Short mmCIF file of C-alpha atoms and ligand atoms in Angstrom, two decimals:
data_model
loop_
_atom_site.label_atom_id
_atom_site.label_comp_id
_atom_site.label_asym_id
_atom_site.label_seq_id
_atom_site.Cartn_x
_atom_site.Cartn_y
_atom_site.Cartn_z
CA MET F 1 0.03 -0.10 0.25
CA GLN F 2 1.33 3.48 -1.00
CA ASN F 3 1.49 6.50 1.41
CA LEU F 4 -1.51 8.73 0.61
CA ILE F 5 -0.79 11.61 3.19
CA ASP F 6 2.19 14.07 2.03
CA ASN F 7 4.98 13.26 4.21
CA GLN F 8 5.56 17.18 5.32
CA LEU F 9 1.88 16.87 6.63
CA VAL F 10 2.45 13.72 8.78
CA ASN F 11 5.87 15.25 9.61
CA ALA F 12 4.00 18.64 10.87
CA ALA F 13 0.98 16.53 12.49
CA GLY F 14 3.60 14.45 14.05
CA GLN F 15 5.48 17.43 15.55
CA LEU F 16 2.58 19.08 16.97
CA ILE F 17 1.38 15.50 18.59
CA ALA F 18 4.76 15.08 19.89
CA ASN F 19 4.37 18.70 21.59
CA ALA F 20 1.49 18.43 23.18
CA HIS F 21 0.05 16.97 26.48
CA ARG F 22 -3.52 17.70 26.74
CA VAL F 23 -5.46 17.12 23.09
CA ALA F 24 -8.89 17.88 22.48
CA VAL F 25 -10.63 16.14 19.43
CA ILE F 26 -13.80 17.73 17.88
CA THR F 27 -16.08 15.91 15.26
CA HIS F 28 -19.17 17.39 13.29
CA LEU F 29 -22.68 17.89 14.17
CA SER F 30 -25.15 14.86 14.55
CA PRO F 31 -22.17 12.64 14.58
CA ASP F 32 -22.41 9.66 12.15
CA GLY F 33 -20.04 6.35 12.43
CA ASP F 34 -17.16 8.16 10.78
CA ALA F 35 -17.42 11.22 12.73
CA MET F 36 -17.29 9.05 16.01
CA GLY F 37 -15.00 6.44 14.48
CA SER F 38 -12.45 8.98 13.42
CA SER F 39 -12.66 10.91 16.63
CA LEU F 40 -12.17 7.93 18.98
CA GLY F 41 -10.00 6.37 16.67
CA MET F 42 -7.77 9.40 17.38
CA LYS F 43 -8.16 9.22 20.93
CA HIS F 44 -7.15 5.83 21.45
CA PHE F 45 -4.05 6.52 19.21
CA LEU F 46 -2.93 9.65 21.59
CA LEU F 47 -3.67 7.51 24.73
CA SER F 48 -1.38 5.15 23.79
CA GLN F 49 1.13 8.23 23.24
CA GLY F 50 0.60 8.84 26.84
CA LYS F 51 -1.58 11.68 26.15
CA GLU F 52 -4.62 13.33 27.78
CA VAL F 53 -7.45 13.37 25.72
CA GLU F 54 -11.29 14.60 25.22
CA VAL F 55 -13.39 14.04 22.68
CA VAL F 56 -15.96 16.79 22.49
CA VAL F 57 -19.18 16.12 20.17
CA PRO F 58 -21.49 19.08 19.58
CA ASN F 59 -24.52 17.03 19.98
CA ASP F 60 -25.37 13.78 21.43
CA PHE F 61 -24.72 10.55 18.96
CA PRO F 62 -27.37 7.72 17.98
CA ASN F 63 -27.85 4.72 20.10
CA PHE F 64 -26.17 2.54 17.46
CA LEU F 65 -22.77 4.31 18.25
CA SER F 66 -22.98 4.31 21.62
CA TRP F 67 -21.01 0.81 21.99
CA LEU F 68 -18.08 2.31 20.25
CA PRO F 69 -14.86 1.93 22.75
CA GLY F 70 -14.64 5.35 24.30
CA ALA F 71 -18.03 6.86 23.49
CA LYS F 72 -19.56 7.07 26.81
CA GLU F 73 -16.86 9.35 27.83
CA ASP F 74 -17.27 11.47 25.17
CA LYS F 75 -18.42 15.40 26.38
CA VAL F 76 -21.65 16.62 24.50
CA CYS F 77 -21.24 20.24 23.92
CA ASP F 78 -25.18 21.01 23.99
CA LYS F 79 -25.52 19.50 27.31
CA ASP F 80 -22.60 21.25 28.81
CA ALA F 81 -21.06 24.36 26.44
CA GLU F 82 -19.06 25.50 29.40
CA GLN F 83 -17.41 22.15 29.91
CA ALA F 84 -16.70 21.89 26.13
CA LEU F 85 -14.93 25.44 25.98
CA GLN F 86 -13.02 24.56 28.97
CA ILE F 87 -11.77 21.45 27.40
CA LEU F 88 -10.65 23.54 24.55
CA ASN F 89 -9.26 26.34 26.46
CA ASN F 90 -6.74 23.91 28.51
CA ALA F 91 -6.03 21.82 25.32
CA ASP F 92 -2.64 22.47 23.96
CA LEU F 93 -3.57 21.10 20.43
CA VAL F 94 -6.83 20.76 19.06
CA ILE F 95 -7.59 17.82 16.31
CA VAL F 96 -10.83 17.86 14.14
CA THR F 97 -11.83 15.40 12.20
CA ASP F 98 -14.64 14.91 9.77
CA PHE F 99 -15.45 18.31 9.11
CA GLN F 100 -13.70 20.89 6.83
CA GLU F 101 -15.16 24.18 8.10
CA PRO F 102 -16.09 25.90 11.62
CA LYS F 103 -19.97 25.86 11.37
CA ARG F 104 -20.01 22.62 10.71
CA CYS F 105 -19.65 21.65 14.46
CA GLY F 106 -22.24 24.07 15.57
CA GLU F 107 -22.02 27.43 16.85
CA VAL F 108 -20.13 27.18 20.14
CA LEU F 109 -17.33 25.01 19.25
CA GLY F 110 -17.54 26.70 15.48
CA ASP F 111 -16.96 30.13 17.25
CA TRP F 112 -14.24 28.99 19.25
CA LEU F 113 -12.37 27.24 16.43
CA ALA F 114 -13.21 30.47 14.13
CA GLN F 115 -11.87 33.12 16.55
CA ASN F 116 -8.98 30.80 17.36
CA THR F 117 -7.31 31.31 13.83
CA GLN F 118 -6.83 34.62 15.09
CA SER F 119 -6.34 34.53 18.64
CA THR F 120 -3.12 35.72 20.57
CA THR F 121 -3.91 32.71 22.97
CA HIS F 122 -4.02 30.49 19.51
CA ARG F 123 -4.21 26.47 19.77
CA PRO F 124 -2.55 24.63 16.86
CA VAL F 125 -5.19 22.58 15.24
CA ILE F 126 -4.98 19.59 13.11
CA MET F 127 -7.85 18.80 10.33
CA ILE F 128 -8.06 15.22 9.36
CA ASP F 129 -11.11 15.20 6.55
CA HIS F 130 -12.40 13.93 3.28
CA HIS F 131 -14.55 17.10 2.33
CA LEU F 132 -14.28 19.48 -0.25
CA TYR F 133 -12.97 23.10 0.28
CA PRO F 134 -11.51 22.91 3.59
CA SER F 135 -11.62 26.04 5.44
CA ASP F 136 -8.29 28.06 6.90
CA MET F 137 -9.02 26.93 10.51
CA ALA F 138 -6.38 24.52 10.85
CA ASP F 139 -2.33 24.68 11.29
CA VAL F 140 -2.35 21.36 9.38
CA THR F 141 -4.79 20.30 7.15
CA ILE F 142 -4.80 16.81 5.86
CA SER F 143 -7.90 16.83 3.71
CA TYR F 144 -8.23 14.22 0.93
CA PRO F 145 -11.76 14.45 -0.90
CA ASP F 146 -11.09 11.21 -2.61
CA CYS F 147 -10.75 9.23 0.35
CA ALA F 148 -13.75 7.12 1.32
CA SER F 149 -13.68 8.29 4.95
CA ALA F 150 -12.10 10.36 7.98
CA SER F 151 -11.41 7.17 9.70
CA GLU F 152 -9.21 5.82 6.97
CA LEU F 153 -7.02 8.86 7.09
CA VAL F 154 -6.76 8.53 10.77
CA TYR F 155 -5.56 5.28 10.09
CA ARG F 156 -3.33 6.19 7.34
CA LEU F 157 -1.54 8.96 9.39
CA ILE F 158 -1.03 6.77 12.42
CA ARG F 159 0.48 3.97 9.87
CA GLN F 160 2.81 6.86 8.18
CA LEU F 161 3.90 8.27 11.84
CA LYS F 162 4.63 4.95 13.25
CA VAL F 163 6.29 3.21 10.15
CA ASN F 164 9.57 3.15 11.60
CA ASP F 165 8.51 2.21 15.36
CA ALA F 166 8.25 -1.79 15.25
CA THR F 167 7.47 -1.73 19.06
CA TRP F 168 4.17 -0.21 18.40
CA GLN F 169 1.10 -2.11 17.97
CA MET F 170 -2.44 -0.86 17.04
CA ASN F 171 -5.21 -2.19 20.08
CA ARG F 172 -8.38 -3.62 19.27
CA GLU F 173 -10.24 -0.35 20.51
CA LEU F 174 -8.22 2.08 18.24
CA ALA F 175 -9.08 -1.01 15.09
CA THR F 176 -12.60 -1.20 16.02
CA CYS F 177 -13.24 2.63 16.04
CA ILE F 178 -11.50 3.02 12.54
CA TYR F 179 -13.23 0.02 11.18
CA THR F 180 -16.66 1.28 11.97
CA GLY F 181 -16.29 4.69 10.42
CA MET F 182 -14.72 3.04 7.02
CA MET F 183 -17.77 0.68 7.36
CA THR F 184 -20.28 3.24 7.59
CA ASP F 185 -19.42 5.95 5.43
CA THR F 186 -19.36 3.56 2.51
CA GLY F 187 -22.81 2.07 3.75
CA ASN F 188 -20.66 -1.32 4.50
CA PHE F 189 -18.48 -1.24 1.59
CA GLN F 190 -21.06 -0.74 -1.14
CA TYR F 191 -20.18 2.38 -2.47
CA ASN F 192 -16.96 4.69 -2.54
CA SER F 193 -15.21 1.19 -2.06
CA ASN F 194 -13.42 0.52 -4.89
CA HIS F 195 -9.96 1.02 -3.99
CA PRO F 196 -8.13 -2.28 -3.14
CA ASP F 197 -5.96 -0.47 -0.48
CA MET F 198 -9.06 -0.30 1.41
CA TYR F 199 -9.38 -4.17 1.87
CA GLU F 200 -5.66 -4.04 3.00
CA ILE F 201 -6.66 -1.87 5.92
CA VAL F 202 -9.31 -4.24 6.81
CA ALA F 203 -7.71 -6.77 6.90
CA GLU F 204 -4.65 -4.87 9.15
CA LEU F 205 -7.54 -3.92 11.46
CA MET F 206 -9.03 -7.55 11.75
CA ARG F 207 -5.47 -8.68 12.50
CA ALA F 208 -5.72 -6.09 15.30
CA GLY F 209 -8.72 -7.83 16.82
CA VAL F 210 -11.72 -6.32 14.87
CA ASN F 211 -14.74 -8.40 14.80
CA LYS F 212 -16.58 -6.86 11.65
CA ASP F 213 -19.75 -9.07 11.66
CA ASP F 214 -20.02 -7.85 15.15
CA CYS F 215 -19.55 -4.49 14.12
CA TYR F 216 -22.05 -4.59 11.38
CA ASP F 217 -24.21 -6.31 13.96
CA LYS F 218 -23.76 -3.62 16.31
CA VAL F 219 -24.63 -0.61 13.82
CA PHE F 220 -27.19 -1.80 11.67
CA ASN F 221 -29.28 -4.36 13.32
CA GLN F 222 -30.25 -2.62 16.80
CA PHE F 223 -33.08 -0.24 15.74
CA HIS F 224 -36.26 -0.05 17.69
CA THR F 225 -39.76 -0.83 16.35
CA GLY F 226 -40.86 2.34 15.36
CA ARG F 227 -37.56 2.90 12.98
CA LEU F 228 -38.67 0.05 11.02
CA ARG F 229 -42.24 0.77 10.75
CA LEU F 230 -41.06 4.41 9.52
CA VAL F 231 -38.87 2.71 6.96
CA GLY F 232 -42.35 0.98 5.51
CA TYR F 233 -43.92 4.03 5.76
CA CYS F 234 -41.30 6.10 3.66
CA LEU F 235 -41.47 3.56 1.15
CA TYR F 236 -44.92 2.69 0.90
CA ARG F 237 -46.63 6.19 1.51
CA LYS F 238 -44.03 8.91 0.94
CA MET F 239 -41.68 7.86 -1.76
CA ARG F 240 -42.52 10.22 -4.91
CA THR F 241 -40.21 9.33 -8.23
CA PHE F 242 -39.77 11.20 -11.19
CA PRO F 243 -38.31 8.79 -13.28
CA LYS F 244 -37.45 10.75 -16.40
CA ASN F 245 -34.82 12.96 -14.27
CA HIS F 246 -34.23 9.31 -12.38
CA VAL F 247 -35.02 11.43 -8.99
CA ALA F 248 -36.92 10.03 -5.88
CA LEU F 249 -38.14 12.20 -3.18
CA ILE F 250 -39.20 11.43 0.50
CA ALA F 251 -40.47 14.66 2.76
CA LEU F 252 -41.67 13.92 6.61
CA SER F 253 -43.12 16.17 8.72
CA ALA F 254 -42.30 16.35 12.41
CA GLU F 255 -46.04 15.23 13.10
CA GLU F 256 -45.02 12.17 11.10
CA LEU F 257 -41.95 11.67 12.94
CA LYS F 258 -43.65 11.90 16.06
CA GLN F 259 -46.05 8.72 15.37
CA PHE F 260 -42.75 6.51 14.97
CA ASN F 261 -41.15 7.86 17.94
CA PHE F 262 -38.62 9.48 16.10
CA GLN F 263 -35.07 9.24 17.63
CA SER F 264 -31.70 10.84 16.71
CA GLY F 265 -30.02 8.23 13.80
CA ASP F 266 -33.48 6.59 12.94
CA ALA F 267 -33.24 8.64 9.41
CA GLU F 268 -29.98 7.00 8.73
CA GLY F 269 -29.98 4.98 5.62
CA ILE F 270 -33.20 6.03 4.33
CA VAL F 271 -32.16 8.06 1.73
CA ASN F 272 -30.37 5.43 0.22
CA MET F 273 -33.14 2.80 -0.28
CA PRO F 274 -34.82 4.53 -3.62
CA MET F 275 -31.87 4.07 -5.58
CA GLN F 276 -32.40 0.30 -5.07
CA ILE F 277 -35.03 1.03 -7.97
CA GLY F 278 -33.43 0.70 -11.35
CA LYS F 279 -32.48 3.99 -13.20
CA ILE F 280 -33.14 5.90 -9.78
CA TYR F 281 -29.92 7.60 -9.22
CA TYR F 282 -30.55 10.57 -7.24
CA SER F 283 -32.67 10.74 -3.97
CA CYS F 284 -33.20 13.31 -1.79
CA PHE F 285 -34.52 12.80 1.98
CA MET F 286 -36.22 15.82 3.93
CA ARG F 287 -37.16 16.15 7.41
CA GLU F 288 -38.63 18.66 9.53
CA ASP F 289 -36.61 19.80 12.87
CA THR F 290 -37.20 21.74 15.53
CA ASP F 291 -36.01 24.80 13.71
CA LYS F 292 -35.43 24.05 10.29
CA ILE F 293 -35.99 21.39 7.73
CA LYS F 294 -32.69 18.90 7.31
CA ILE F 295 -31.91 17.46 3.86
CA SER F 296 -30.05 14.73 2.52
CA PHE F 297 -29.26 13.86 -1.05
CA ARG F 298 -27.62 10.98 -2.65
CA SER F 299 -26.54 9.95 -6.13
CA GLN F 300 -24.58 7.40 -8.09
CA GLY F 301 -21.93 7.73 -10.11
CA ASP F 302 -20.70 10.91 -12.01
CA ARG F 303 -24.15 12.92 -11.07
CA PRO F 304 -23.20 15.71 -8.49
CA VAL F 305 -25.67 16.39 -5.77
CA ASN F 306 -23.53 18.67 -3.68
CA THR F 307 -24.40 21.62 -6.02
CA PHE F 308 -27.61 21.28 -5.54
CA ALA F 309 -27.37 21.18 -1.61
CA HIS F 310 -25.12 23.95 -1.94
CA ASP F 311 -27.03 26.31 -4.42
CA PHE F 312 -30.38 26.10 -2.60
CA PHE F 313 -30.22 24.33 0.70
CA ASN F 314 -27.35 26.12 2.39
CA GLY F 315 -24.89 22.96 2.52
CA GLY F 316 -22.65 20.70 0.57
CA GLY F 317 -20.84 18.02 0.74
CA HIS F 318 -19.72 15.10 -1.40
CA LYS F 319 -20.07 14.46 -5.05
CA ASN F 320 -22.68 11.33 -4.04
CA ALA F 321 -23.52 12.30 -0.62
CA ALA F 322 -24.54 16.01 0.49
CA GLY F 323 -26.78 17.54 2.61
CA GLY F 324 -28.05 20.71 3.98
CA GLU F 325 -30.75 23.03 5.80
CA PHE F 326 -33.60 24.56 4.77
CA TYR F 327 -34.83 27.64 6.51
CA GLY F 328 -38.84 27.90 6.37
CA SER F 329 -41.54 25.34 6.01
CA LEU F 330 -41.38 21.86 4.99
CA GLN F 331 -43.94 22.81 2.16
CA ASP F 332 -41.30 25.32 0.75
CA ALA F 333 -38.27 23.13 0.89
CA VAL F 334 -40.26 20.50 -1.36
CA LYS F 335 -41.15 23.32 -3.44
CA THR F 336 -37.73 24.53 -3.99
CA PHE F 337 -36.78 20.81 -4.70
CA MET F 338 -39.51 20.42 -7.59
CA GLU F 339 -38.77 23.90 -8.90
CA HIS F 340 -34.97 22.94 -9.38
CA TYR F 341 -34.60 19.28 -9.52
CA GLU F 342 -34.53 19.34 -13.61
CA GLU F 343 -31.43 21.57 -13.48
CA TYR F 344 -29.39 19.35 -11.19
CA CYS F 345 -30.80 15.96 -11.87
CA HIS F 346 -30.76 14.59 -15.05
P1 5GP N 1 -25.97 13.19 5.79
O1 5GP N 1 -27.28 13.09 4.45
O2 5GP N 1 -25.62 11.65 6.07
O3 5GP N 1 -26.86 13.93 6.54
O4 5GP N 1 -24.97 14.26 5.29
C1 5GP N 1 -24.34 13.69 4.04
C2 5GP N 1 -22.85 14.47 3.70
O5 5GP N 1 -23.33 15.59 3.44
C3 5GP N 1 -22.13 14.62 4.95
O6 5GP N 1 -20.93 13.97 4.91
C4 5GP N 1 -21.61 16.30 4.74
O7 5GP N 1 -20.61 16.15 3.66
C5 5GP N 1 -22.90 16.64 4.08
N1 5GP N 1 -23.75 17.75 4.79
C6 5GP N 1 -24.86 17.11 5.52
N2 5GP N 1 -25.41 18.16 6.11
C7 5GP N 1 -24.75 19.14 5.36
C8 5GP N 1 -24.72 20.81 6.26
O8 5GP N 1 -26.00 21.07 6.59
N3 5GP N 1 -24.14 21.77 5.25
C9 5GP N 1 -22.82 20.96 4.52
N4 5GP N 1 -21.86 22.08 4.23
N5 5GP N 1 -22.65 19.91 4.60
C10 5GP N 1 -23.63 19.10 4.81
MN1 MN N 2 -17.15 11.32 6.70
#
């Protein structure tokens, strides 16, 4: 396997880590498997290096990720913002994983990161990410948008850092976090997963003790009844298809979500399902949140959806997996989609 991360970046990150004693690791809002896997993977690595480490998430993570080694010790910013800021201010290094601009980790952490770049009490920041257009919030920016997951980048960084250290061994906790992030960001290796290196990494993670079947079971087979019935409802009652443009849309109101006892993480994966239909290559899933409409886009092949998310839904993301937010009613979000999907989906 060839090194992916530029050696200068590896050395710069290695220097910052070597000089640090207390490290804070931050990841993005509504943490998914890759956010949790990359941040916790980083934590286990830093612990193995004798560092003090705290992982701060902007808001709570779904239940199906709470089994990840170390997840229960994560600090949740929207439960205790003061504590989160204290951790950042006490840190001598901040590592951000799986996001590329301050606003993706919420207001409190995002403001801290934005102000930190100019601050006289500046803390060095390392970014490890795979989204397009990284902002300049970090001192060392490890950004590879072609890489399928931030967790894979964390793995690669560690491997490149430790290449000459025969005494260092990856432990099962670290390997499990990395594997889970790689698994979730590729839909269990269904998409963005055509690179042979990925399977060499998986083999190494398994040799370090990962039980991949167990990871799958813990992430994908632990839903409550309401979630499964919600999936049925979406597909039977709510999915609209526009075959001429290869498009599907599902939009759910807060009232509908309540009927299914909607919990954080219940929407996970629903946006992908319409693409199981032959010739449906674009899918959009909208749901009414407390103060906004949360929108997910997916597509297949050379059909970007991040531009649609960016231009009309205050968002962005990857070519085939993007998202955004709409500030208005669900009806208006649907109307906006209907008015413009033909420009972006064909
Ligand atoms: P999901 O649909 O799983 O919430 O998000 C898929 C991808 O879309 C994420 O990995 C992220 O890159 C992007 N994304 C989701 N929501 C937002 C958003 O509100 N703003 C931006 N810029 N990107 C988003
Ligand atoms: Mn990711």
